[in-house]
Amino acid sequence: MNEEKLQRLIGAARAEPAPEVSPGFEARLMHALRRDERSNPASLFDQLGELFPTVSLAAALVIGLCVAADLCLSTLGPMDLSEGVTQVSEQWLFAVK
Amino acid sequence: MDDFAALVRRHQSHVCAILYRYERDHQKLEDLAQETFLKAWRSLESFDGRAPFQHWLSRIAVHVALDHLRRERRRRNDIGLPDLGEHALEWLRSEDERSELGAREAAELLAVAMRALSPAEQLVITLQELEGRSVKEICERTGSSSVAVRVRAVRARVKLRRALERLEKGEK
């Protein structure tokens, strides 16, 4: 087997087209992917990581609502939240003195 | 997952074309293609987008092919080599430089001769000769150093030629 003949053989083999993928390949693959996902559920950290943007947004909204409520109450009513807390602590926590 | 299905549709022919160099059985070929996409799906987070997705996927396919060659090598030790077509053997023995061999027969002949090579050598010679990849590209796809690739390529060619000579003499 000389070099030239080896090259002819390789050249001929290179020209061989790959077979077409069978029509059901994609469906079978996606089925296998779903099965794989079910058998390897995401860890707690992964789930928390996925939920993090939603949870942080919800927390920011709750904080915003609380601040807004406090501001509204302090302008409408006689007492804001900090004064209320001070009063409660004076009446209850330091009542013994 | 719908996005990944679109990626599968776009790249499945390319993946099968890579794997067909290492596995000619259609059913096994699709199993390997499925394994490639499953591995891609599981490690999708490691794709950083610096190289095109197709390059990244090709690297996974090459590693799947290498694992497959290693498994097959252990299995084939027990079952021996398949018979080659008469025309392929005639071509191999022929002195006539004008005689031609069909693409399919040539690929089958090479596949049989390649079994004399180690999986790593098969991988290098396939990437270099059949896919026309440069040493640098082979290094990227296999994770080997350029020296290792060059040494393997030279060794593989020598072994391949000897295997073809043995087939020519009917020794298998």
mmCIF file of C-alpha atoms in Angstrom:
data_model
loop_
_atom_site.group_PDB
_atom_site.id
_atom_site.type_symbol
_atom_site.label_atom_id
_atom_site.label_comp_id
_atom_site.label_asym_id
_atom_site.label_seq_id
_atom_site.Cartn_x
_atom_site.Cartn_y
_atom_site.Cartn_z
ATOM 1 C CA MET A 1 0.000 0.000 0.000
ATOM 2 C CA ASN A 2 1.787 3.106 -1.204
ATOM 3 C CA GLU A 3 1.057 6.646 -0.067
ATOM 4 C CA GLU A 4 -0.764 7.566 -3.258
ATOM 5 C CA LYS A 5 -3.161 4.613 -2.961
ATOM 6 C CA LEU A 6 -3.799 5.385 0.700
ATOM 7 C CA GLN A 7 -4.654 8.960 -0.239
ATOM 8 C CA ARG A 8 -7.051 7.745 -2.949
ATOM 9 C CA LEU A 9 -8.761 5.504 -0.413
ATOM 10 C CA ILE A 10 -9.068 8.313 2.134
ATOM 11 C CA GLY A 11 -10.289 10.730 -0.535
ATOM 12 C CA ALA A 12 -12.985 8.293 -1.650
ATOM 13 C CA ALA A 13 -14.089 7.641 1.945
ATOM 14 C CA ARG A 14 -14.237 11.374 2.646
ATOM 15 C CA ALA A 15 -16.836 11.773 -0.099
ATOM 16 C CA GLU A 16 -19.302 9.450 1.581
ATOM 17 C CA PRO A 17 -22.333 11.432 2.787
ATOM 18 C CA ALA A 18 -23.671 10.824 6.280
ATOM 19 C CA PRO A 19 -27.126 9.213 6.470
ATOM 20 C CA GLU A 20 -30.160 11.366 7.183
ATOM 21 C CA VAL A 21 -31.463 11.470 10.712
ATOM 22 C CA SER A 22 -34.659 9.451 11.065
ATOM 23 C CA PRO A 23 -37.881 11.522 11.397
ATOM 24 C CA GLY A 24 -38.589 10.493 14.992
ATOM 25 C CA PHE A 25 -35.127 11.391 16.282
ATOM 26 C CA GLU A 26 -35.998 14.804 17.679
ATOM 27 C CA ALA A 27 -39.128 13.537 19.461
ATOM 28 C CA ARG A 28 -37.218 10.619 21.003
ATOM 29 C CA LEU A 29 -34.457 12.943 22.123
ATOM 30 C CA MET A 30 -36.831 15.431 23.751
ATOM 31 C CA HIS A 31 -38.588 12.545 25.504
ATOM 32 C CA ALA A 32 -35.200 11.342 26.813
ATOM 33 C CA LEU A 33 -34.387 14.878 27.977
ATOM 34 C CA ARG A 34 -37.630 15.148 29.954
ATOM 35 C CA ARG A 35 -37.046 11.715 31.487
ATOM 36 C CA ASP A 36 -33.493 12.771 32.353
ATOM 37 C CA GLU A 37 -34.773 15.924 34.034
ATOM 38 C CA ARG A 38 -37.266 13.952 36.113
ATOM 39 C CA SER A 39 -34.644 11.438 37.213
ATOM 40 C CA ASN A 40 -32.204 14.233 38.131
ATOM 41 C CA PRO A 41 -34.353 16.847 39.901
ATOM 42 C CA ALA A 42 -32.760 20.211 40.562
ATOM 43 C CA SER A 43 -31.077 20.643 43.966
ATOM 44 C CA LEU A 44 -32.454 23.025 46.622
ATOM 45 C CA PHE A 45 -29.755 25.575 45.794
ATOM 46 C CA ASP A 46 -30.571 25.397 42.069
ATOM 47 C CA GLN A 47 -34.263 25.913 42.810
ATOM 48 C CA LEU A 48 -33.481 28.838 45.127
ATOM 49 C CA GLY A 49 -31.157 30.244 42.491
ATOM 50 C CA GLU A 50 -33.933 30.079 39.924
ATOM 51 C CA LEU A 51 -36.435 31.679 42.317
ATOM 52 C CA PHE A 52 -34.015 34.383 43.504
ATOM 53 C CA PRO A 53 -35.073 37.179 41.081
ATOM 54 C CA THR A 54 -38.769 36.673 41.879
ATOM 55 C CA VAL A 55 -38.207 36.436 45.641
ATOM 56 C CA SER A 56 -35.980 39.533 45.733
ATOM 57 C CA LEU A 57 -38.513 41.518 43.688
ATOM 58 C CA ALA A 58 -41.345 40.451 45.996
ATOM 59 C CA ALA A 59 -39.284 41.406 49.067
ATOM 60 C CA ALA A 60 -38.516 44.832 47.588
ATOM 61 C CA LEU A 61 -42.231 45.364 46.875
ATOM 62 C CA VAL A 62 -43.200 44.434 50.463
ATOM 63 C CA ILE A 63 -40.556 46.822 51.883
ATOM 64 C CA GLY A 64 -41.770 49.567 49.544
ATOM 65 C CA LEU A 65 -45.384 49.006 50.592
ATOM 66 C CA CYS A 66 -44.455 49.154 54.292
ATOM 67 C CA VAL A 67 -42.526 52.401 53.858
ATOM 68 C CA ALA A 68 -45.372 53.901 51.833
ATOM 69 C CA ALA A 69 -47.929 52.829 54.457
ATOM 70 C CA ASP A 70 -45.817 54.347 57.240
ATOM 71 C CA LEU A 71 -45.488 57.628 55.368
ATOM 72 C CA CYS A 72 -49.232 57.756 54.694
ATOM 73 C CA LEU A 73 -50.096 57.011 58.315
ATOM 74 C CA SER A 74 -47.652 59.605 59.603
ATOM 75 C CA THR A 75 -49.157 62.325 57.402
ATOM 76 C CA LEU A 76 -52.786 61.354 58.011
ATOM 77 C CA GLY A 77 -52.702 60.259 61.623
ATOM 78 C CA PRO A 78 -51.244 61.751 64.794
ATOM 79 C CA MET A 79 -48.568 59.142 65.212
ATOM 80 C CA ASP A 80 -46.079 57.511 62.802
ATOM 81 C CA LEU A 81 -44.648 54.042 63.198
ATOM 82 C CA SER A 82 -41.495 55.077 65.054
ATOM 83 C CA GLU A 83 -43.451 57.120 67.596
ATOM 84 C CA GLY A 84 -45.799 54.169 68.069
ATOM 85 C CA VAL A 85 -42.878 51.873 68.755
ATOM 86 C CA THR A 86 -41.401 54.354 71.221
ATOM 87 C CA GLN A 87 -44.698 54.610 73.013
ATOM 88 C CA VAL A 88 -45.125 50.859 73.205
ATOM 89 C CA SER A 89 -41.613 50.403 74.557
ATOM 90 C CA GLU A 90 -42.118 53.148 77.166
ATOM 91 C CA GLN A 91 -45.452 51.758 78.283
ATOM 92 C CA TRP A 92 -44.610 48.078 78.326
ATOM 93 C CA LEU A 93 -40.914 47.493 78.376
ATOM 94 C CA PHE A 94 -39.929 50.228 80.813
ATOM 95 C CA ALA A 95 -43.202 50.231 82.780
ATOM 96 C CA VAL A 96 -41.525 48.384 85.675
ATOM 97 C CA LYS A 97 -39.375 51.445 86.452
ATOM 98 C CA MET B 1 -36.621 23.342 26.361
ATOM 99 C CA ASP B 2 -38.257 24.596 23.149
ATOM 100 C CA ASP B 3 -35.121 26.610 22.420
ATOM 101 C CA PHE B 4 -33.033 23.487 22.840
ATOM 102 C CA ALA B 5 -35.354 21.594 20.458
ATOM 103 C CA ALA B 6 -34.623 24.278 17.863
ATOM 104 C CA LEU B 7 -30.892 23.798 18.446
ATOM 105 C CA VAL B 8 -31.298 20.046 17.988
ATOM 106 C CA ARG B 9 -33.113 20.589 14.685
ATOM 107 C CA ARG B 10 -30.376 22.929 13.477
ATOM 108 C CA HIS B 11 -27.384 20.793 14.484
ATOM 109 C CA GLN B 12 -28.527 17.167 14.316
ATOM 110 C CA SER B 13 -27.196 16.591 10.785
ATOM 111 C CA HIS B 14 -23.814 18.038 11.725
ATOM 112 C CA VAL B 15 -23.577 15.847 14.843
ATOM 113 C CA CYS B 16 -24.549 12.732 12.900
ATOM 114 C CA ALA B 17 -21.995 13.547 10.184
ATOM 115 C CA ILE B 18 -19.247 13.669 12.837
ATOM 116 C CA LEU B 19 -20.353 10.475 14.551
ATOM 117 C CA TYR B 20 -20.825 8.561 11.302
ATOM 118 C CA ARG B 21 -17.039 8.555 10.905
ATOM 119 C CA TYR B 22 -16.847 6.379 14.011
ATOM 120 C CA GLU B 23 -20.020 4.308 13.913
ATOM 121 C CA ARG B 24 -21.607 3.056 10.695
ATOM 122 C CA ASP B 25 -24.594 1.278 12.217
ATOM 123 C CA HIS B 26 -27.587 3.628 11.870
ATOM 124 C CA GLN B 27 -29.268 2.678 15.153
ATOM 125 C CA LYS B 28 -26.059 3.016 17.163
ATOM 126 C CA LEU B 29 -25.312 6.264 15.353
ATOM 127 C CA GLU B 30 -28.592 7.778 16.560
ATOM 128 C CA ASP B 31 -27.930 6.512 20.084
ATOM 129 C CA LEU B 32 -24.584 8.324 20.030
ATOM 130 C CA ALA B 33 -26.197 11.477 18.637
ATOM 131 C CA GLN B 34 -28.763 11.319 21.453
ATOM 132 C CA GLU B 35 -25.959 10.870 24.008
ATOM 133 C CA THR B 36 -24.206 13.923 22.547
ATOM 134 C CA PHE B 37 -27.281 16.146 22.857
ATOM 135 C CA LEU B 38 -28.029 14.843 26.366
ATOM 136 C CA LYS B 39 -24.501 15.735 27.461
ATOM 137 C CA ALA B 40 -24.846 19.138 25.810
ATOM 138 C CA TRP B 41 -28.136 19.722 27.645
ATOM 139 C CA ARG B 42 -26.646 18.754 31.012
ATOM 140 C CA SER B 43 -23.614 21.008 30.577
ATOM 141 C CA LEU B 44 -25.354 23.882 28.820
ATOM 142 C CA GLU B 45 -24.350 26.216 31.661
ATOM 143 C CA SER B 46 -20.672 25.685 30.839
ATOM 144 C CA PHE B 47 -21.176 27.075 27.320
ATOM 145 C CA ASP B 48 -19.780 30.597 27.592
ATOM 146 C CA GLY B 49 -20.550 31.722 24.039
ATOM 147 C CA ARG B 50 -16.941 32.649 23.223
ATOM 148 C CA ALA B 51 -16.830 30.023 20.462
ATOM 149 C CA PRO B 52 -19.768 29.175 18.179
ATOM 150 C CA PHE B 53 -22.243 26.677 19.603
ATOM 151 C CA GLN B 54 -21.441 24.243 16.786
ATOM 152 C CA HIS B 55 -17.756 24.077 17.820
ATOM 153 C CA TRP B 56 -18.726 23.399 21.414
ATOM 154 C CA LEU B 57 -21.172 20.701 20.325
ATOM 155 C CA SER B 58 -18.574 19.147 17.987
ATOM 156 C CA ARG B 59 -16.181 18.808 20.911
ATOM 157 C CA ILE B 60 -18.822 16.937 22.901
ATOM 158 C CA ALA B 61 -19.536 14.687 19.889
ATOM 159 C CA VAL B 62 -15.832 13.875 19.532
ATOM 160 C CA HIS B 63 -15.610 12.871 23.204
ATOM 161 C CA VAL B 64 -18.743 10.739 22.870
ATOM 162 C CA ALA B 65 -17.144 9.069 19.825
ATOM 163 C CA LEU B 66 -13.921 8.409 21.742
ATOM 164 C CA ASP B 67 -15.796 6.795 24.643
ATOM 165 C CA HIS B 68 -17.735 4.713 22.131
ATOM 166 C CA LEU B 69 -14.532 3.548 20.382
ATOM 167 C CA ARG B 70 -13.092 2.478 23.737
ATOM 168 C CA ARG B 71 -16.226 0.485 24.591
ATOM 169 C CA GLU B 72 -16.357 -1.082 21.128
ATOM 170 C CA ARG B 73 -12.686 -2.030 21.248
ATOM 171 C CA ARG B 74 -13.251 -4.099 24.381
ATOM 172 C CA ARG B 75 -16.351 -5.721 22.849
ATOM 173 C CA ARG B 76 -14.851 -6.406 19.417
ATOM 174 C CA ASN B 77 -11.958 -8.367 20.859
ATOM 175 C CA ASP B 78 -14.404 -11.243 21.192
ATOM 176 C CA ILE B 79 -16.316 -11.113 17.902
ATOM 177 C CA GLY B 80 -13.609 -10.648 15.243
ATOM 178 C CA LEU B 81 -13.731 -8.613 12.031
ATOM 179 C CA PRO B 82 -16.619 -8.513 9.554
ATOM 180 C CA ASP B 83 -16.182 -9.654 5.951
ATOM 181 C CA LEU B 84 -15.393 -7.015 3.385
ATOM 182 C CA GLY B 85 -17.078 -6.809 -0.007
ATOM 183 C CA GLU B 86 -15.324 -8.521 -2.926
ATOM 184 C CA HIS B 87 -14.955 -5.287 -4.864
ATOM 185 C CA ALA B 88 -13.152 -3.582 -1.980
ATOM 186 C CA LEU B 89 -10.692 -6.467 -1.692
ATOM 187 C CA GLU B 90 -10.169 -6.500 -5.486
ATOM 188 C CA TRP B 91 -9.417 -2.777 -5.417
ATOM 189 C CA LEU B 92 -7.011 -3.288 -2.540
ATOM 190 C CA ARG B 93 -5.096 -5.977 -4.458
ATOM 191 C CA SER B 94 -5.246 -4.226 -7.802
ATOM 192 C CA GLU B 95 -2.093 -2.648 -9.235
ATOM 193 C CA ASP B 96 -4.153 -0.549 -11.634
ATOM 194 C CA GLU B 97 -3.969 3.093 -10.598
ATOM 195 C CA ARG B 98 -7.117 3.959 -12.547
ATOM 196 C CA SER B 99 -9.360 1.518 -10.697
ATOM 197 C CA GLU B 100 -11.839 3.360 -8.543
ATOM 198 C CA LEU B 101 -13.587 2.530 -5.324
ATOM 199 C CA GLY B 102 -16.999 3.856 -4.313
ATOM 200 C CA ALA B 103 -17.282 6.173 -1.317
ATOM 201 C CA ARG B 104 -19.246 3.668 0.730
ATOM 202 C CA GLU B 105 -16.848 0.768 0.048
ATOM 203 C CA ALA B 106 -13.850 2.987 0.744
ATOM 204 C CA ALA B 107 -15.346 4.086 4.057
ATOM 205 C CA GLU B 108 -16.103 0.474 5.010
ATOM 206 C CA LEU B 109 -12.589 -0.621 4.083
ATOM 207 C CA LEU B 110 -11.097 2.174 6.152
ATOM 208 C CA ALA B 111 -13.404 1.377 9.070
ATOM 209 C CA VAL B 112 -12.160 -2.218 9.109
ATOM 210 C CA ALA B 113 -8.498 -1.180 8.846
ATOM 211 C CA MET B 114 -8.988 1.440 11.563
ATOM 212 C CA ARG B 115 -9.745 -1.287 14.079
ATOM 213 C CA ALA B 116 -6.023 -1.989 14.252
ATOM 214 C CA LEU B 117 -5.577 1.492 15.735
ATOM 215 C CA SER B 118 -6.151 2.584 19.313
ATOM 216 C CA PRO B 119 -9.256 4.745 19.916
ATOM 217 C CA ALA B 120 -7.100 7.866 20.300
ATOM 218 C CA GLU B 121 -5.291 7.115 17.041
ATOM 219 C CA GLN B 122 -8.578 6.490 15.233
ATOM 220 C CA LEU B 123 -9.818 9.824 16.477
ATOM 221 C CA VAL B 124 -6.758 11.731 15.280
ATOM 222 C CA ILE B 125 -6.617 10.124 11.834
ATOM 223 C CA THR B 126 -10.356 10.630 11.327
ATOM 224 C CA LEU B 127 -10.209 14.295 12.285
ATOM 225 C CA GLN B 128 -7.070 14.936 10.268
ATOM 226 C CA GLU B 129 -7.668 12.871 7.136
ATOM 227 C CA LEU B 130 -11.415 12.469 6.802
ATOM 228 C CA GLU B 131 -12.545 15.799 8.222
ATOM 229 C CA GLY B 132 -9.469 17.731 7.082
ATOM 230 C CA ARG B 133 -8.878 19.381 10.486
ATOM 231 C CA SER B 134 -5.646 21.136 11.343
ATOM 232 C CA VAL B 135 -3.483 20.079 14.306
ATOM 233 C CA LYS B 136 -4.682 23.144 16.223
ATOM 234 C CA GLU B 137 -8.334 22.226 15.637
ATOM 235 C CA ILE B 138 -7.681 18.620 16.698
ATOM 236 C CA CYS B 139 -6.052 19.887 19.910
ATOM 237 C CA GLU B 140 -9.116 22.027 20.631
ATOM 238 C CA ARG B 141 -11.526 19.165 20.007
ATOM 239 C CA THR B 142 -9.637 16.439 21.865
ATOM 240 C CA GLY B 143 -7.884 18.417 24.590
ATOM 241 C CA SER B 144 -4.510 16.843 23.634
ATOM 242 C CA SER B 145 -1.255 18.732 23.145
ATOM 243 C CA SER B 146 -0.005 19.430 19.617
ATOM 244 C CA VAL B 147 3.003 17.134 20.151
ATOM 245 C CA ALA B 148 0.724 14.274 21.214
ATOM 246 C CA VAL B 149 -1.524 14.856 18.194
ATOM 247 C CA ARG B 150 1.411 14.883 15.751
ATOM 248 C CA VAL B 151 2.959 11.743 17.234
ATOM 249 C CA ARG B 152 -0.396 9.946 17.209
ATOM 250 C CA ALA B 153 -1.068 10.986 13.616
ATOM 251 C CA VAL B 154 2.269 9.590 12.383
ATOM 252 C CA ARG B 155 1.854 6.379 14.358
ATOM 253 C CA ALA B 156 -1.739 5.996 13.181
ATOM 254 C CA ARG B 157 -0.789 6.337 9.504
ATOM 255 C CA VAL B 158 1.882 3.664 9.845
ATOM 256 C CA LYS B 159 -0.533 1.311 11.614
ATOM 257 C CA LEU B 160 -3.289 2.036 9.105
ATOM 258 C CA ARG B 161 -1.034 1.238 6.161
ATOM 259 C CA ARG B 162 0.105 -2.002 7.785
ATOM 260 C CA ALA B 163 -3.508 -2.992 8.515
ATOM 261 C CA LEU B 164 -4.445 -2.372 4.884
ATOM 262 C CA GLU B 165 -1.473 -4.433 3.731
ATOM 263 C CA ARG B 166 -2.599 -7.291 5.955
ATOM 264 C CA LEU B 167 -6.088 -7.072 4.472
ATOM 265 C CA GLU B 168 -4.557 -7.022 1.002
ATOM 266 C CA LYS B 169 -2.808 -10.296 1.765
ATOM 267 C CA GLY B 170 -6.034 -11.707 3.156
ATOM 268 C CA GLU B 171 -4.648 -11.934 6.688
ATOM 269 C CA LYS B 172 -7.189 -9.605 8.322
#
